Every structure is written in structure tokens, then in C-alpha cells.
Short mmCIF file of C-alpha atoms and ligand atoms in Angstrom, two decimals:
data_model
loop_
_atom_site.label_atom_id
_atom_site.label_comp_id
_atom_site.label_asym_id
_atom_site.label_seq_id
_atom_site.Cartn_x
_atom_site.Cartn_y
_atom_site.Cartn_z
CA MET C 116 -110.52 122.17 -118.75
CA SER C 117 -113.55 119.92 -117.22
CA SER C 118 -116.05 119.82 -115.70
CA SER C 119 -116.62 116.22 -114.50
CA THR C 120 -117.45 115.20 -118.42
CA TYR C 121 -114.81 112.70 -119.41
CA GLU C 122 -116.42 109.45 -120.65
CA LEU C 123 -112.96 107.19 -119.79
CA GLY C 124 -109.99 108.09 -118.14
CA VAL C 125 -106.08 107.06 -119.63
CA VAL C 126 -103.64 107.14 -117.77
CA GLY C 127 -99.27 107.04 -118.79
CA LEU C 128 -98.65 109.51 -122.58
CA GLY C 129 -95.92 106.66 -124.09
CA VAL C 130 -97.46 106.21 -127.25
CA MET C 131 -99.97 103.29 -126.52
CA GLY C 132 -100.83 105.68 -124.61
CA ARG C 133 -101.31 107.77 -126.01
CA ASN C 134 -102.75 106.51 -129.49
CA LEU C 135 -105.37 105.26 -128.10
CA LEU C 136 -106.49 108.48 -126.48
CA LEU C 137 -106.79 109.70 -130.47
CA ASN C 138 -107.79 106.86 -131.41
CA MET C 139 -111.47 106.97 -128.54
CA GLY C 140 -111.64 110.58 -129.71
CA ASP C 141 -112.05 109.66 -134.08
CA HIS C 142 -114.30 108.15 -132.44
CA GLY C 143 -116.50 110.87 -130.45
CA TYR C 144 -115.11 109.64 -126.75
CA SER C 145 -113.86 112.38 -124.79
CA VAL C 146 -111.87 111.29 -123.07
CA ALA C 147 -108.78 112.86 -120.83
CA GLY C 148 -105.63 111.88 -120.19
CA PHE C 149 -102.53 111.95 -117.37
CA ASP C 150 -98.95 111.62 -117.28
CA LEU C 151 -96.32 113.25 -114.92
CA ASP C 152 -94.70 114.80 -117.58
CA ALA C 153 -95.85 117.74 -118.42
CA GLY C 154 -95.09 117.63 -121.53
CA LYS C 155 -95.84 114.71 -123.42
CA ALA C 156 -99.84 116.46 -121.78
CA GLU C 157 -98.68 119.63 -124.00
CA SER C 158 -97.88 117.44 -126.86
CA LEU C 159 -101.38 115.58 -126.19
CA LYS C 160 -103.37 118.46 -125.97
CA LYS C 161 -101.72 120.11 -129.45
CA GLU C 162 -102.01 116.41 -131.03
CA ALA C 163 -106.07 116.41 -130.41
CA GLY C 164 -106.98 119.78 -133.35
CA SER C 165 -110.75 119.44 -132.30
CA ARG C 166 -111.20 115.97 -130.38
CA LYS C 167 -113.02 115.70 -127.03
CA ILE C 168 -109.98 115.02 -125.47
CA PHE C 169 -108.22 117.02 -122.07
CA ALA C 170 -104.67 116.44 -121.16
CA THR C 171 -102.84 117.21 -117.13
CA SER C 172 -100.58 116.45 -116.06
CA ASP C 173 -102.22 117.61 -112.63
CA LEU C 174 -103.57 113.55 -110.98
CA LYS C 175 -106.44 115.46 -108.74
CA GLU C 176 -107.28 117.47 -111.79
CA PHE C 177 -107.58 114.84 -114.33
CA ILE C 178 -108.89 112.75 -111.79
CA GLY C 179 -112.03 114.66 -111.82
CA ALA C 180 -112.36 116.13 -114.93
CA LEU C 181 -114.06 111.82 -115.13
CA LYS C 182 -117.64 111.42 -115.39
CA SER C 183 -119.01 109.03 -112.24
CA PRO C 184 -117.90 106.11 -111.64
CA ARG C 185 -115.25 107.04 -112.70
CA ALA C 186 -113.09 104.27 -116.01
CA ILE C 187 -108.86 104.83 -115.46
CA LEU C 188 -106.92 102.63 -117.81
CA MET C 189 -103.21 102.31 -117.00
CA MET C 190 -100.86 102.12 -119.88
CA VAL C 191 -97.87 102.17 -117.71
CA PRO C 192 -95.37 99.06 -118.59
CA ALA C 193 -95.82 95.70 -116.25
CA GLY C 194 -95.03 95.17 -113.05
CA ALA C 195 -93.74 97.77 -110.04
CA PRO C 196 -95.43 101.29 -112.65
CA VAL C 197 -98.81 99.45 -112.59
CA ASP C 198 -98.51 99.29 -108.66
CA ALA C 199 -97.07 102.66 -107.83
CA VAL C 200 -99.90 104.02 -110.56
CA ILE C 201 -103.33 102.24 -108.13
CA ARG C 202 -101.30 103.36 -105.50
CA ASP C 203 -100.68 107.09 -106.38
CA VAL C 204 -104.50 107.05 -107.66
CA LEU C 205 -106.50 104.27 -105.51
CA PRO C 206 -107.00 107.38 -102.27
CA HIS C 207 -108.59 109.39 -105.06
CA LEU C 208 -111.37 106.59 -105.96
CA SER C 209 -114.36 106.04 -105.01
CA GLU C 210 -117.00 102.64 -104.27
CA ASP C 211 -117.58 101.51 -108.31
CA ASP C 212 -114.58 102.86 -109.34
CA LEU C 213 -113.11 101.09 -112.61
CA LEU C 214 -109.26 100.40 -113.36
CA ILE C 215 -108.33 98.71 -116.07
CA ASP C 216 -105.08 97.84 -116.66
CA GLY C 217 -103.60 97.22 -120.42
CA GLY C 218 -100.25 96.35 -120.00
CA ASN C 219 -98.35 93.61 -121.03
CA SER C 220 -98.47 92.51 -117.03
CA PHE C 221 -97.57 89.34 -115.26
CA PHE C 222 -101.08 86.82 -114.73
CA LYS C 223 -100.83 86.35 -110.61
CA ASP C 224 -100.11 89.81 -110.17
CA THR C 225 -103.32 90.82 -111.95
CA ASN C 226 -105.16 88.29 -109.62
CA LEU C 227 -102.79 89.89 -106.78
CA ARG C 228 -104.29 93.35 -107.68
CA GLU C 229 -108.13 92.30 -108.31
CA LYS C 230 -108.73 90.90 -104.94
CA MET C 231 -106.78 94.68 -103.03
CA LEU C 232 -109.09 96.31 -105.15
CA SER C 233 -112.13 94.05 -104.83
CA GLU C 234 -112.06 94.96 -101.00
CA LYS C 235 -111.86 98.23 -101.73
CA LYS C 236 -114.68 97.94 -103.71
CA ILE C 237 -113.14 99.91 -106.48
CA PHE C 238 -113.94 97.22 -109.78
CA PHE C 239 -110.57 95.82 -111.92
CA VAL C 240 -110.37 94.52 -115.56
CA GLY C 241 -106.79 93.26 -116.91
CA MET C 242 -106.44 93.84 -120.58
CA GLY C 243 -104.16 93.46 -123.61
CA VAL C 244 -103.36 95.02 -126.20
CA SER C 245 -101.81 94.03 -128.60
CA GLY C 246 -100.86 95.50 -132.40
CA GLY C 247 -97.85 97.67 -130.92
CA GLU C 248 -97.88 102.23 -132.10
CA SER C 249 -100.31 101.22 -135.17
CA GLY C 250 -102.44 99.66 -133.88
CA ALA C 251 -103.41 101.22 -131.22
CA ARG C 252 -103.46 104.70 -133.41
CA HIS C 253 -106.02 102.28 -135.60
CA GLY C 254 -107.44 99.68 -134.56
CA PRO C 255 -105.76 97.06 -131.45
CA SER C 256 -107.15 93.67 -130.60
CA LEU C 257 -107.98 93.29 -127.00
CA MET C 258 -108.44 90.65 -124.49
CA PRO C 259 -109.73 91.90 -121.43
CA GLY C 260 -111.07 89.68 -118.63
CA GLY C 261 -111.97 90.32 -115.09
CA ASN C 262 -115.23 91.58 -113.68
CA LYS C 263 -118.22 91.44 -116.36
CA ASP C 264 -120.17 94.41 -115.44
CA ALA C 265 -118.03 96.48 -115.13
CA TYR C 266 -116.43 95.48 -118.79
CA ASP C 267 -119.97 95.71 -119.99
CA ARG C 268 -118.89 99.51 -118.57
CA ILE C 269 -116.27 100.31 -121.24
CA HIS C 270 -117.39 97.49 -123.62
CA PRO C 271 -118.85 100.43 -126.13
CA VAL C 272 -115.56 102.38 -126.43
CA LEU C 273 -113.41 99.06 -126.71
CA GLU C 274 -115.59 98.08 -129.30
CA ALA C 275 -115.22 101.67 -131.34
CA ILE C 276 -111.67 101.07 -131.14
CA SER C 277 -110.91 98.17 -131.69
CA ALA C 278 -109.54 96.34 -135.06
CA LYS C 279 -112.62 95.47 -136.90
CA VAL C 280 -112.17 92.25 -139.67
CA ASN C 281 -114.79 92.11 -141.81
CA GLY C 282 -117.46 94.38 -139.35
CA ASP C 283 -116.38 92.47 -136.62
CA ALA C 284 -114.52 93.92 -132.87
CA CYS C 285 -111.41 91.78 -132.32
CA VAL C 286 -112.59 93.00 -128.87
CA ALA C 287 -115.12 90.53 -126.46
CA TYR C 288 -114.91 89.69 -123.41
CA LEU C 289 -112.68 86.97 -122.14
CA GLY C 290 -113.17 85.41 -118.27
CA PRO C 291 -112.56 86.48 -114.74
CA SER C 292 -109.28 87.17 -113.22
CA SER C 293 -106.93 87.52 -114.72
CA ALA C 294 -107.62 85.66 -118.19
CA GLY C 295 -107.88 88.87 -120.60
CA HIS C 296 -104.13 88.89 -119.67
CA TYR C 297 -103.62 85.46 -119.99
CA VAL C 298 -104.37 85.23 -122.89
CA LYS C 299 -101.93 88.10 -123.77
CA ILE C 300 -99.32 86.29 -122.43
CA VAL C 301 -99.92 82.88 -124.65
CA HIS C 302 -101.08 85.44 -128.04
CA ASN C 303 -97.46 87.24 -126.97
CA GLY C 304 -95.63 83.55 -126.62
CA ILE C 305 -97.15 82.16 -129.83
CA GLU C 306 -95.87 85.57 -130.77
CA TYR C 307 -92.62 84.53 -130.25
CA GLY C 308 -92.43 81.16 -131.45
CA LEU C 309 -93.51 82.19 -135.26
CA ILE C 310 -90.86 85.37 -134.90
CA GLN C 311 -88.39 81.88 -134.27
CA LEU C 312 -90.13 80.31 -137.67
CA LEU C 313 -88.98 83.30 -139.71
CA ALA C 314 -85.89 83.57 -138.35
CA GLU C 315 -84.29 79.77 -139.16
CA ALA C 316 -86.31 79.94 -142.75
CA TYR C 317 -84.13 83.31 -143.15
CA ASP C 318 -80.84 82.10 -141.77
CA LEU C 319 -81.74 78.56 -143.66
CA MET C 320 -82.99 81.28 -146.78
CA HIS C 321 -79.40 83.71 -146.86
CA ARG C 322 -77.22 81.40 -145.97
CA GLY C 323 -77.86 77.98 -147.00
CA LEU C 324 -79.10 79.14 -150.52
CA GLY C 325 -77.68 82.29 -150.53
CA LEU C 326 -80.48 84.68 -151.23
CA SER C 327 -79.68 88.60 -150.77
CA ASN C 328 -81.82 90.55 -149.51
CA GLU C 329 -83.92 91.52 -152.00
CA GLU C 330 -84.74 87.82 -153.23
CA LEU C 331 -85.48 88.20 -149.92
CA LYS C 332 -88.26 90.16 -149.67
CA LYS C 333 -89.39 89.28 -152.88
CA THR C 334 -90.62 86.06 -151.52
CA PHE C 335 -91.24 86.84 -147.70
CA GLU C 336 -94.00 89.10 -149.93
CA GLU C 337 -95.46 86.51 -152.10
CA TRP C 338 -95.14 83.89 -149.12
CA ASP C 339 -98.06 86.86 -147.93
CA ARG C 340 -99.85 86.75 -150.85
CA GLY C 341 -100.96 83.11 -150.37
CA GLU C 342 -101.95 80.85 -146.91
CA LEU C 343 -99.13 82.45 -144.89
CA LYS C 344 -100.50 85.36 -145.23
CA SER C 345 -99.91 87.20 -141.39
CA TYR C 346 -98.92 89.84 -140.11
CA LEU C 347 -95.05 89.39 -139.32
CA VAL C 348 -94.43 87.67 -143.25
CA GLU C 349 -95.59 91.06 -144.17
CA ILE C 350 -93.45 93.15 -142.16
CA THR C 351 -90.76 90.40 -142.35
CA ALA C 352 -90.93 91.45 -146.66
CA SER C 353 -90.82 94.71 -145.15
CA ILE C 354 -87.34 94.86 -143.48
CA PHE C 355 -84.95 93.25 -145.64
CA GLY C 356 -86.28 95.70 -148.77
CA GLN C 357 -85.55 99.78 -145.67
CA ILE C 358 -82.26 100.74 -146.13
CA ASP C 359 -80.23 103.02 -144.34
CA ASP C 360 -80.05 106.99 -144.38
CA GLU C 361 -75.97 106.72 -144.12
CA SER C 362 -74.90 104.05 -145.13
CA GLY C 363 -76.80 103.28 -147.67
CA LYS C 364 -76.13 99.53 -146.63
CA HIS C 365 -79.78 96.91 -145.48
CA VAL C 366 -80.70 98.07 -142.15
CA ILE C 367 -81.21 94.58 -142.01
CA ASP C 368 -77.42 93.97 -142.43
CA LEU C 369 -76.82 96.13 -139.74
CA ILE C 370 -78.54 95.28 -136.36
CA LEU C 371 -76.61 93.18 -134.11
CA ASP C 372 -78.07 89.41 -133.91
CA THR C 373 -78.45 89.84 -129.62
CA SER C 374 -82.74 89.63 -129.15
CA LYS C 375 -84.04 90.84 -125.96
CA GLN C 376 -87.39 89.97 -124.22
CA LYS C 377 -89.46 91.64 -122.18
CA GLY C 378 -90.54 88.58 -120.35
CA THR C 379 -93.88 87.20 -121.48
CA GLY C 380 -92.28 85.07 -123.66
CA MET C 381 -90.84 83.02 -120.58
CA TRP C 382 -93.54 83.23 -118.55
CA THR C 383 -95.93 81.04 -121.25
CA ALA C 384 -93.43 78.75 -121.22
CA GLU C 385 -92.86 78.53 -117.07
CA SER C 386 -96.78 78.70 -117.23
CA ALA C 387 -96.48 76.12 -118.85
CA MET C 388 -94.35 73.38 -117.55
CA GLU C 389 -95.57 75.00 -114.39
CA MET C 390 -98.95 73.25 -115.99
CA HIS C 391 -97.29 69.72 -117.43
CA VAL C 392 -97.88 71.62 -120.66
CA PRO C 393 -95.72 71.12 -123.70
CA THR C 394 -95.63 74.17 -125.95
CA PRO C 395 -91.78 72.86 -126.69
CA THR C 396 -91.58 74.98 -130.22
CA ILE C 397 -93.10 78.33 -127.89
CA ASP C 398 -89.52 77.52 -125.18
CA THR C 399 -87.45 76.68 -127.34
CA SER C 400 -87.66 80.81 -129.06
CA VAL C 401 -86.89 82.12 -125.19
CA VAL C 402 -84.37 79.73 -125.59
CA TRP C 403 -82.80 81.09 -128.93
CA ARG C 404 -83.73 84.87 -127.61
CA ASN C 405 -81.05 83.86 -124.15
CA LEU C 406 -78.67 81.76 -126.66
CA SER C 407 -77.97 85.05 -129.04
CA SER C 408 -77.64 87.22 -126.21
CA LEU C 409 -74.28 84.75 -125.91
CA LYS C 410 -72.65 87.14 -128.32
CA GLY C 411 -69.22 87.12 -127.07
CA GLU C 412 -69.32 83.56 -126.32
CA ARG C 413 -70.77 82.74 -129.91
CA GLN C 414 -68.10 84.61 -131.14
CA ALA C 415 -65.09 82.62 -129.34
CA ALA C 416 -66.45 79.22 -130.13
CA SER C 417 -66.12 79.70 -133.85
CA GLN C 418 -62.61 80.50 -133.60
CA LEU C 419 -62.79 76.63 -131.29
CA LEU C 420 -65.81 74.83 -133.52
CA PRO C 421 -65.90 76.42 -136.62
CA VAL C 422 -68.74 75.89 -138.60
CA SER C 423 -67.96 75.09 -142.48
CA THR C 424 -70.20 77.33 -144.97
CA PRO C 425 -72.81 76.50 -145.31
CA THR C 426 -73.79 74.26 -149.24
CA PHE C 427 -77.08 73.33 -150.57
CA SER C 428 -75.92 70.86 -152.41
CA GLY C 429 -80.47 70.28 -154.40
CA ASP C 430 -83.08 71.70 -155.89
CA LYS C 431 -82.98 74.88 -154.68
CA ARG C 432 -86.32 75.42 -155.94
CA ALA C 433 -88.11 72.60 -154.51
CA PHE C 434 -85.90 73.99 -150.83
CA LEU C 435 -87.17 77.11 -151.12
CA GLU C 436 -90.85 76.16 -151.44
CA SER C 437 -89.95 73.42 -149.04
CA ILE C 438 -89.22 75.98 -146.25
CA ARG C 439 -92.60 78.07 -147.26
CA ASN C 440 -94.37 75.16 -145.99
CA ALA C 441 -92.28 74.52 -143.32
CA VAL C 442 -92.81 77.60 -141.39
CA TYR C 443 -96.70 76.79 -142.81
CA ALA C 444 -97.07 74.02 -140.88
CA GLY C 445 -94.83 75.31 -138.13
CA THR C 446 -96.93 78.57 -137.53
CA ILE C 447 -100.13 75.93 -137.25
CA ILE C 448 -98.06 73.60 -134.82
CA THR C 449 -97.10 77.40 -132.67
CA PHE C 450 -100.91 77.63 -132.11
CA ALA C 451 -101.22 73.84 -131.27
CA GLN C 452 -99.25 74.31 -128.90
CA GLY C 453 -100.13 77.73 -127.63
CA ILE C 454 -103.84 77.15 -127.61
CA ALA C 455 -103.24 73.65 -125.50
CA LEU C 456 -101.89 76.21 -123.03
CA LEU C 457 -105.75 78.18 -123.46
CA ARG C 458 -107.39 75.55 -122.48
CA MET C 459 -105.18 73.97 -119.63
CA ALA C 460 -105.33 77.08 -117.77
CA SER C 461 -108.73 78.36 -118.59
CA LYS C 462 -109.04 74.23 -116.82
CA THR C 463 -107.39 75.32 -113.61
CA TYR C 464 -108.01 78.93 -113.56
CA ASP C 465 -111.48 78.28 -114.33
CA TYR C 466 -111.51 81.24 -116.58
CA GLN C 467 -113.90 79.22 -119.13
CA LEU C 468 -112.43 80.45 -122.69
CA ASN C 469 -114.51 79.85 -125.55
CA LEU C 470 -111.44 78.97 -127.93
CA GLU C 471 -112.96 80.20 -130.69
CA THR C 472 -113.47 83.84 -129.50
CA VAL C 473 -110.14 83.92 -128.86
CA ALA C 474 -109.40 82.96 -132.39
CA ARG C 475 -111.63 85.67 -133.69
CA ILE C 476 -110.18 88.34 -132.30
CA TRP C 477 -106.78 87.79 -133.10
CA ARG C 478 -108.19 88.04 -136.36
CA GLY C 479 -106.75 91.41 -137.04
CA GLY C 480 -104.90 94.05 -134.76
CA CYS C 481 -102.25 92.23 -133.36
CA ILE C 482 -99.25 90.98 -133.42
CA ILE C 483 -99.86 87.51 -134.14
CA ARG C 484 -103.32 88.23 -136.76
CA ALA C 485 -102.65 85.84 -139.89
CA ALA C 486 -105.45 84.21 -142.42
CA VAL C 487 -104.65 81.17 -140.93
CA LEU C 488 -106.26 82.47 -138.10
CA GLU C 489 -109.80 81.60 -139.51
CA LYS C 490 -109.14 78.45 -140.04
CA ILE C 491 -108.55 77.33 -136.18
CA ARG C 492 -111.54 79.78 -135.53
CA ASN C 493 -113.91 77.21 -137.66
CA ALA C 494 -111.77 74.40 -136.40
CA PHE C 495 -112.83 75.46 -132.68
CA GLY C 496 -116.33 76.42 -133.51
CA LYS C 497 -117.16 72.66 -135.34
CA GLN C 498 -115.94 71.53 -132.37
CA PRO C 499 -114.87 73.73 -128.50
CA ASP C 500 -113.95 70.75 -126.75
CA LEU C 501 -110.44 70.03 -129.94
CA ALA C 502 -108.80 68.73 -127.80
CA ASN C 503 -105.45 69.76 -130.01
CA LEU C 504 -105.51 72.30 -132.90
CA MET C 505 -103.20 69.31 -135.29
CA VAL C 506 -106.27 67.10 -134.44
CA ASP C 507 -109.13 68.75 -136.22
CA PRO C 508 -109.44 66.82 -139.32
CA ASP C 509 -108.81 71.09 -141.56
CA LEU C 510 -105.80 71.17 -140.68
CA ALA C 511 -104.86 67.49 -139.86
CA LYS C 512 -104.72 67.35 -143.74
CA GLU C 513 -102.91 70.36 -143.72
CA LEU C 514 -100.08 69.21 -142.04
CA LEU C 515 -100.26 65.82 -143.19
CA ALA C 516 -98.79 67.09 -146.70
CA ARG C 517 -97.14 69.13 -145.62
CA GLN C 518 -94.70 66.88 -143.12
CA GLN C 519 -92.45 65.85 -146.16
CA ASP C 520 -91.76 69.83 -146.31
CA LEU C 521 -90.47 70.20 -142.73
CA ARG C 522 -88.71 66.78 -142.77
CA SER C 523 -86.62 68.11 -145.76
CA VAL C 524 -86.16 71.28 -144.10
CA VAL C 525 -85.28 69.69 -140.02
CA ARG C 526 -82.52 67.08 -142.57
CA ALA C 527 -81.20 69.74 -144.38
CA ALA C 528 -81.08 72.27 -141.78
CA ALA C 529 -79.20 69.55 -139.39
CA GLU C 530 -76.99 68.48 -142.53
CA MET C 531 -75.87 71.61 -143.21
CA GLY C 532 -75.14 73.65 -139.15
CA ILE C 533 -77.97 76.24 -139.40
CA PRO C 534 -79.56 75.67 -136.32
CA ALA C 535 -83.03 75.05 -137.20
CA ALA C 536 -84.93 74.61 -133.28
CA ALA C 537 -88.34 76.70 -134.36
CA PHE C 538 -88.64 73.76 -136.81
CA MET C 539 -87.46 70.82 -134.95
CA THR C 540 -89.64 71.06 -131.97
CA ALA C 541 -91.67 71.91 -134.14
CA LEU C 542 -92.12 68.76 -135.97
CA SER C 543 -91.00 66.60 -132.74
CA TYR C 544 -93.83 67.92 -131.39
CA PHE C 545 -95.71 66.69 -134.06
CA ASP C 546 -94.23 63.68 -133.95
CA GLY C 547 -94.80 62.84 -130.54
CA TYR C 548 -98.71 63.95 -130.06
CA ARG C 549 -99.27 60.55 -133.16
CA THR C 550 -97.32 58.54 -131.34
CA ALA C 551 -99.32 56.23 -129.92
CA ARG C 552 -96.77 54.25 -127.89
CA LEU C 553 -93.89 56.75 -126.63
CA PRO C 554 -90.16 55.02 -124.84
CA SER C 555 -92.33 56.33 -121.61
CA ASN C 556 -92.09 52.42 -120.77
CA LEU C 557 -88.32 52.80 -120.61
CA THR C 558 -88.35 56.17 -118.01
CA GLN C 559 -90.60 55.12 -115.87
CA ALA C 560 -88.28 51.76 -115.36
CA GLN C 561 -85.63 53.50 -115.10
CA ARG C 562 -87.27 55.73 -112.27
CA ASP C 563 -88.56 52.76 -110.52
CA TYR C 564 -84.98 51.21 -110.87
CA PHE C 565 -83.69 53.58 -109.34
CA GLY C 566 -86.29 55.75 -107.12
CA ALA C 567 -88.78 53.15 -106.34
CA HIS C 568 -91.05 55.95 -107.77
CA THR C 569 -93.43 52.64 -109.38
CA TYR C 570 -95.02 52.20 -112.68
CA GLU C 571 -98.36 51.66 -114.60
CA ARG C 572 -98.78 48.58 -116.59
CA THR C 573 -100.64 48.01 -119.84
CA ASP C 574 -102.00 44.24 -119.27
CA ALA C 575 -103.07 44.38 -115.28
CA LYS C 576 -104.70 48.28 -113.86
CA GLY C 577 -103.07 49.56 -110.94
CA VAL C 578 -99.35 50.91 -109.09
CA PHE C 579 -96.24 48.07 -109.33
CA HIS C 580 -92.39 48.43 -108.04
CA THR C 581 -90.18 45.28 -109.58
CA HIS C 582 -86.43 43.90 -107.99
CA TRP C 583 -85.46 45.51 -111.22
CA GLY C 584 -81.93 43.04 -111.38
CA SER C 585 -82.64 40.65 -108.97
CA VAL C 586 -82.96 36.51 -110.06
CA GLU C 587 -87.15 36.47 -108.21
CA ASN C 588 -87.47 39.63 -111.84
CA VAL C 589 -91.96 38.78 -110.47
CA PRO C 590 -93.26 42.94 -110.17
CA GLN C 591 -94.76 44.11 -106.67
CA PRO C 592 -97.96 45.49 -106.41
CA ALA C 593 -96.09 49.30 -105.06
CA LEU C 594 -97.06 49.69 -100.80
CA ALA C 595 -96.87 53.03 -101.51
CA GLY C 596 -100.35 54.48 -99.31
CA LYS C 597 -103.18 53.90 -100.14
CA GLU C 598 -101.92 53.32 -104.06
CA ARG C 599 -101.79 49.80 -103.14
CA GLN C 600 -103.24 46.79 -105.93
CA THR C 601 -103.23 43.32 -106.23
CA LEU C 602 -101.90 42.36 -110.08
C1 LIG B 973 -98.41 93.15 -129.26
C2 LIG B 973 -96.56 93.84 -128.70
C3 LIG B 973 -96.35 93.88 -127.46
C4 LIG B 973 -94.56 93.91 -127.36
C5 LIG B 973 -93.50 92.09 -127.53
C6 LIG B 973 -92.66 92.47 -127.20
O1 LIG B 973 -98.57 92.08 -129.02
O2 LIG B 973 -98.37 94.66 -129.14
O3 LIG B 973 -96.50 91.53 -128.38
O4 LIG B 973 -97.33 93.32 -126.36
O5 LIG B 973 -94.27 94.84 -128.88
O6 LIG B 973 -94.14 92.60 -126.25
O7 LIG B 973 -91.50 91.65 -126.18
P1 LIG B 973 -90.90 90.83 -126.32
O8 LIG B 973 -89.67 92.89 -126.33
O9 LIG B 973 -90.99 89.67 -125.22
O10 LIG B 973 -90.10 90.94 -127.26
#
């Protein structure tokens, strides 16, 4: 064992914690790991080999092994486990020590934890970590936020272990307080949207066009060689090729069609609703996970409300190409929604996010890494205040060139009775965002009719109320408080 020489400690030696430590060890860092489970500590010690990695299940020994001021990365599940670790380590910490939460924590919890710890003069960094097991081992995308000085202390190790794209590290300080965890939540919301688009594309190609698993594998492989190049498309191709050892069948056909969720997609949708930011494709992806879990109800309903076997009567090849283009358009639109949410959150919570930086560190290591992020990065590089990705001139051109494909996919899905909510919401968002006059004038009229909620006019400034249905149909300036205006 150990004098106080280890540069960073990790609490939680599950797959993520263990792999991050090995990654740090590969880069020459001397690091220590702690887990209450002695078996995990032992197996890390064995795996560490000649790397400068120490592991223990004794908390005091772990803390004692760390160089002061200490830096401790918590890699435990979000929620109560994070608070439990903080509670356990806190009595052993000294002023200026730094705790980093690398889990998928709810951003409002991060704010509370930072406040509580800063009162004790302990620094706190909330950091999104993306890339799963292999990302942690070979290069994740890291999304840190919180105290900048504290971040600067750990920047070298984070930069060393992160994914690199053309030599650029996929890590950057994102902003104060919960900026890092907020960006990670939205990363996951976008992940939900992209996953849902791919699921719907699969359904259309499999049930609609009758493509076999082998054909699906080839199709996704081909997509991954073009503008759709991305981690999710790549793993999707590989999934369709996976054979079950025991049965010899395709694994995909043996998997129950109910998708689980840990909550980050829902937090994205909730936060968007709270700030009145439209993110319909992300919202619908959460809805679809919920709908998928109603397996029993769906099975029962399929008897009473039978769906006829979908048949596609048009040009199969052309439709396949439309699906590809619709996935690409849907991808841009999903990113547009998520990034519009980041833009609003940055204002609301004063994160001072640089959206070009966010796109830059998402290009490698994380689950949503995709070739299109280079274009997204350029869009915000050119116009940091871009209101919405869809109005970047280059991306707008790409969307306009593919909008008919998106329409064909939505039309065919509706005709065949194949649900395609992500494509549909993506198209509606695109159409809604570019419609100068929506029918919301009627909504306002109705609200004013039944609740005297007032409305604004196109021909005069102020707030108005109409005595609806009365003979004398003269709009009245609303009497509500200071809002009173005259025509
Ligand atoms: C990542 C992933 C990771 C996790 C998802 C799964 O960035 O590495 O997003 O954080 O796999 O949170 O989320 P669900 O269980 O909600 O699908």
C-alpha cells in the first residue's frame, strides 16, 4: 500500500469506474479505486498489472492514499447512492478537496449538492460521462461543469483519457453549477430521439418492406458509410448480424419488445416542458418507451383492433432511399430540438454554454457521436447565437432537399398502419417552425371565449378581450391589472 501519492481516486468499481481507472493508468496516472465490495477491489488490482493503480475496500485507506488536495470521482448510480457516497466520504475530507460526480445525475440535485459542499469548502464538479463501457476504457466524451478552478485541477487527466477526434479532446469545461449534467441529460434526450428514429426505420423496412435481418445489416452498414455515419447506426448494423449461440437464431428476434429507461430522456422532456421549449421528437421517444412497456395491453388490443399485414405497393428501392434520407433529416431535426433546449437552459440557468464546444465534444466517444456533428459544430462556429439548427443555411439546404422523403415515409407509415411517431413529430416540428402563421389565433380566441384569458392582435398593440357571441362584437382592451391598453 500506499502513502498519500495517488493523483485521483474513483469511488465505485463497477464497469464504468474500473474502466476509467484503467484508462487513467494507461496514460501514466497514479490512481486509486474504492468499492465496498472487496471482490471488485481485488479484481481491479489483478487487472491493473504494471499500471500505477491501487484498489481497496477500506474507505479510510482509500482517502489516505490520495494526494492533497484530493480529487475523488464518484462513479455510482444517480440518486440516493451519490448522496450516500458524499455522506460517507465527507467526514474524511479537508478544505479544497474536490468531489466529481460522473453519473447521470439530475441537474437540480447537482445544484443542491454543490451548494451543500461549497458551504463546507469542498469543491464539486458534475460531469456527464458518455460512451458506456468501451468509452470509459478507451476514450469517453466528458461533459464537466461546476467550479472552474476545481475543473482546471483535473483538466489534464480528463483530457488524457477522453476520446480524440483529429487530435481534439472530447472534453471541455461547459459552465458553472450543473451545466455539465444538464448537457449530459440533453445528450441522452437526443440519444432517445435517434434511437427511436432507427427503431421506426427498422419497422418500416422489416414489416413494411419485408427486409431480412441480413438485408437490414447490409442496409445499416451502407448508411454508416455515408452522411448517416454514426455510432448508433454502426451498432445497429452489427445487432442485425448477431446470432444466438444456443438457438442459432438472430438475437434481435429473441428480444422482448419492451424498452426500459433510467430517466434521463424523461428529464429532458420535463425540463423542456418546464421551459416551454418544443422538443417533440425527444418527448415522443420517451412516450414510445412507455407505450412499448404496455406489452399485455398491446397484445390484447391487437386481437380486438387487428392491423392488417403492412404491404408496400410502391417502388421498394426508392422507398428505401427515402427512409435513409428521412433518418438523416430526422437526425438533424432531433439535434435541433435538443440544442434549442440547451440554448434556453443556458439562459435560464446562466450556464453560458458555448454550443460549438458542446457539438465539438460530442463528435467522439459518446453514444450520439455522428459525422453530422461536424456540420453542427460549424453551424455554431459561424453563428454562436443561431436560434435553431434548422435555419443554418447549410443544414436548411439539406433539410429542404430531404423533406419530400420525410413526407413519403410519414405518408407510407400512416397508410400501412406502422407507427412512426418520431418521423411524424420531426416533420411537424420542421413544418411548424417554418410556418409564419400558425392556427394559434384560434386557440387564443377559444381561451378568451371561455376564460377571458385575453389575446394580442395583429393590428394593434396591447392585450384585448372580446365579448364573444354578443351582438356588439367590439374588442375591448383587457382590464387585467397594469396590462390595460387602449386601441
Ligand atoms: C451514455 C449513455 C448512458 C446510458 C443511458 C441509458 O451516454 O453512455 O447515455 O448514460 O447507457 O443513460 O439510458 P436509458 O437506460 O434511459 O436508456
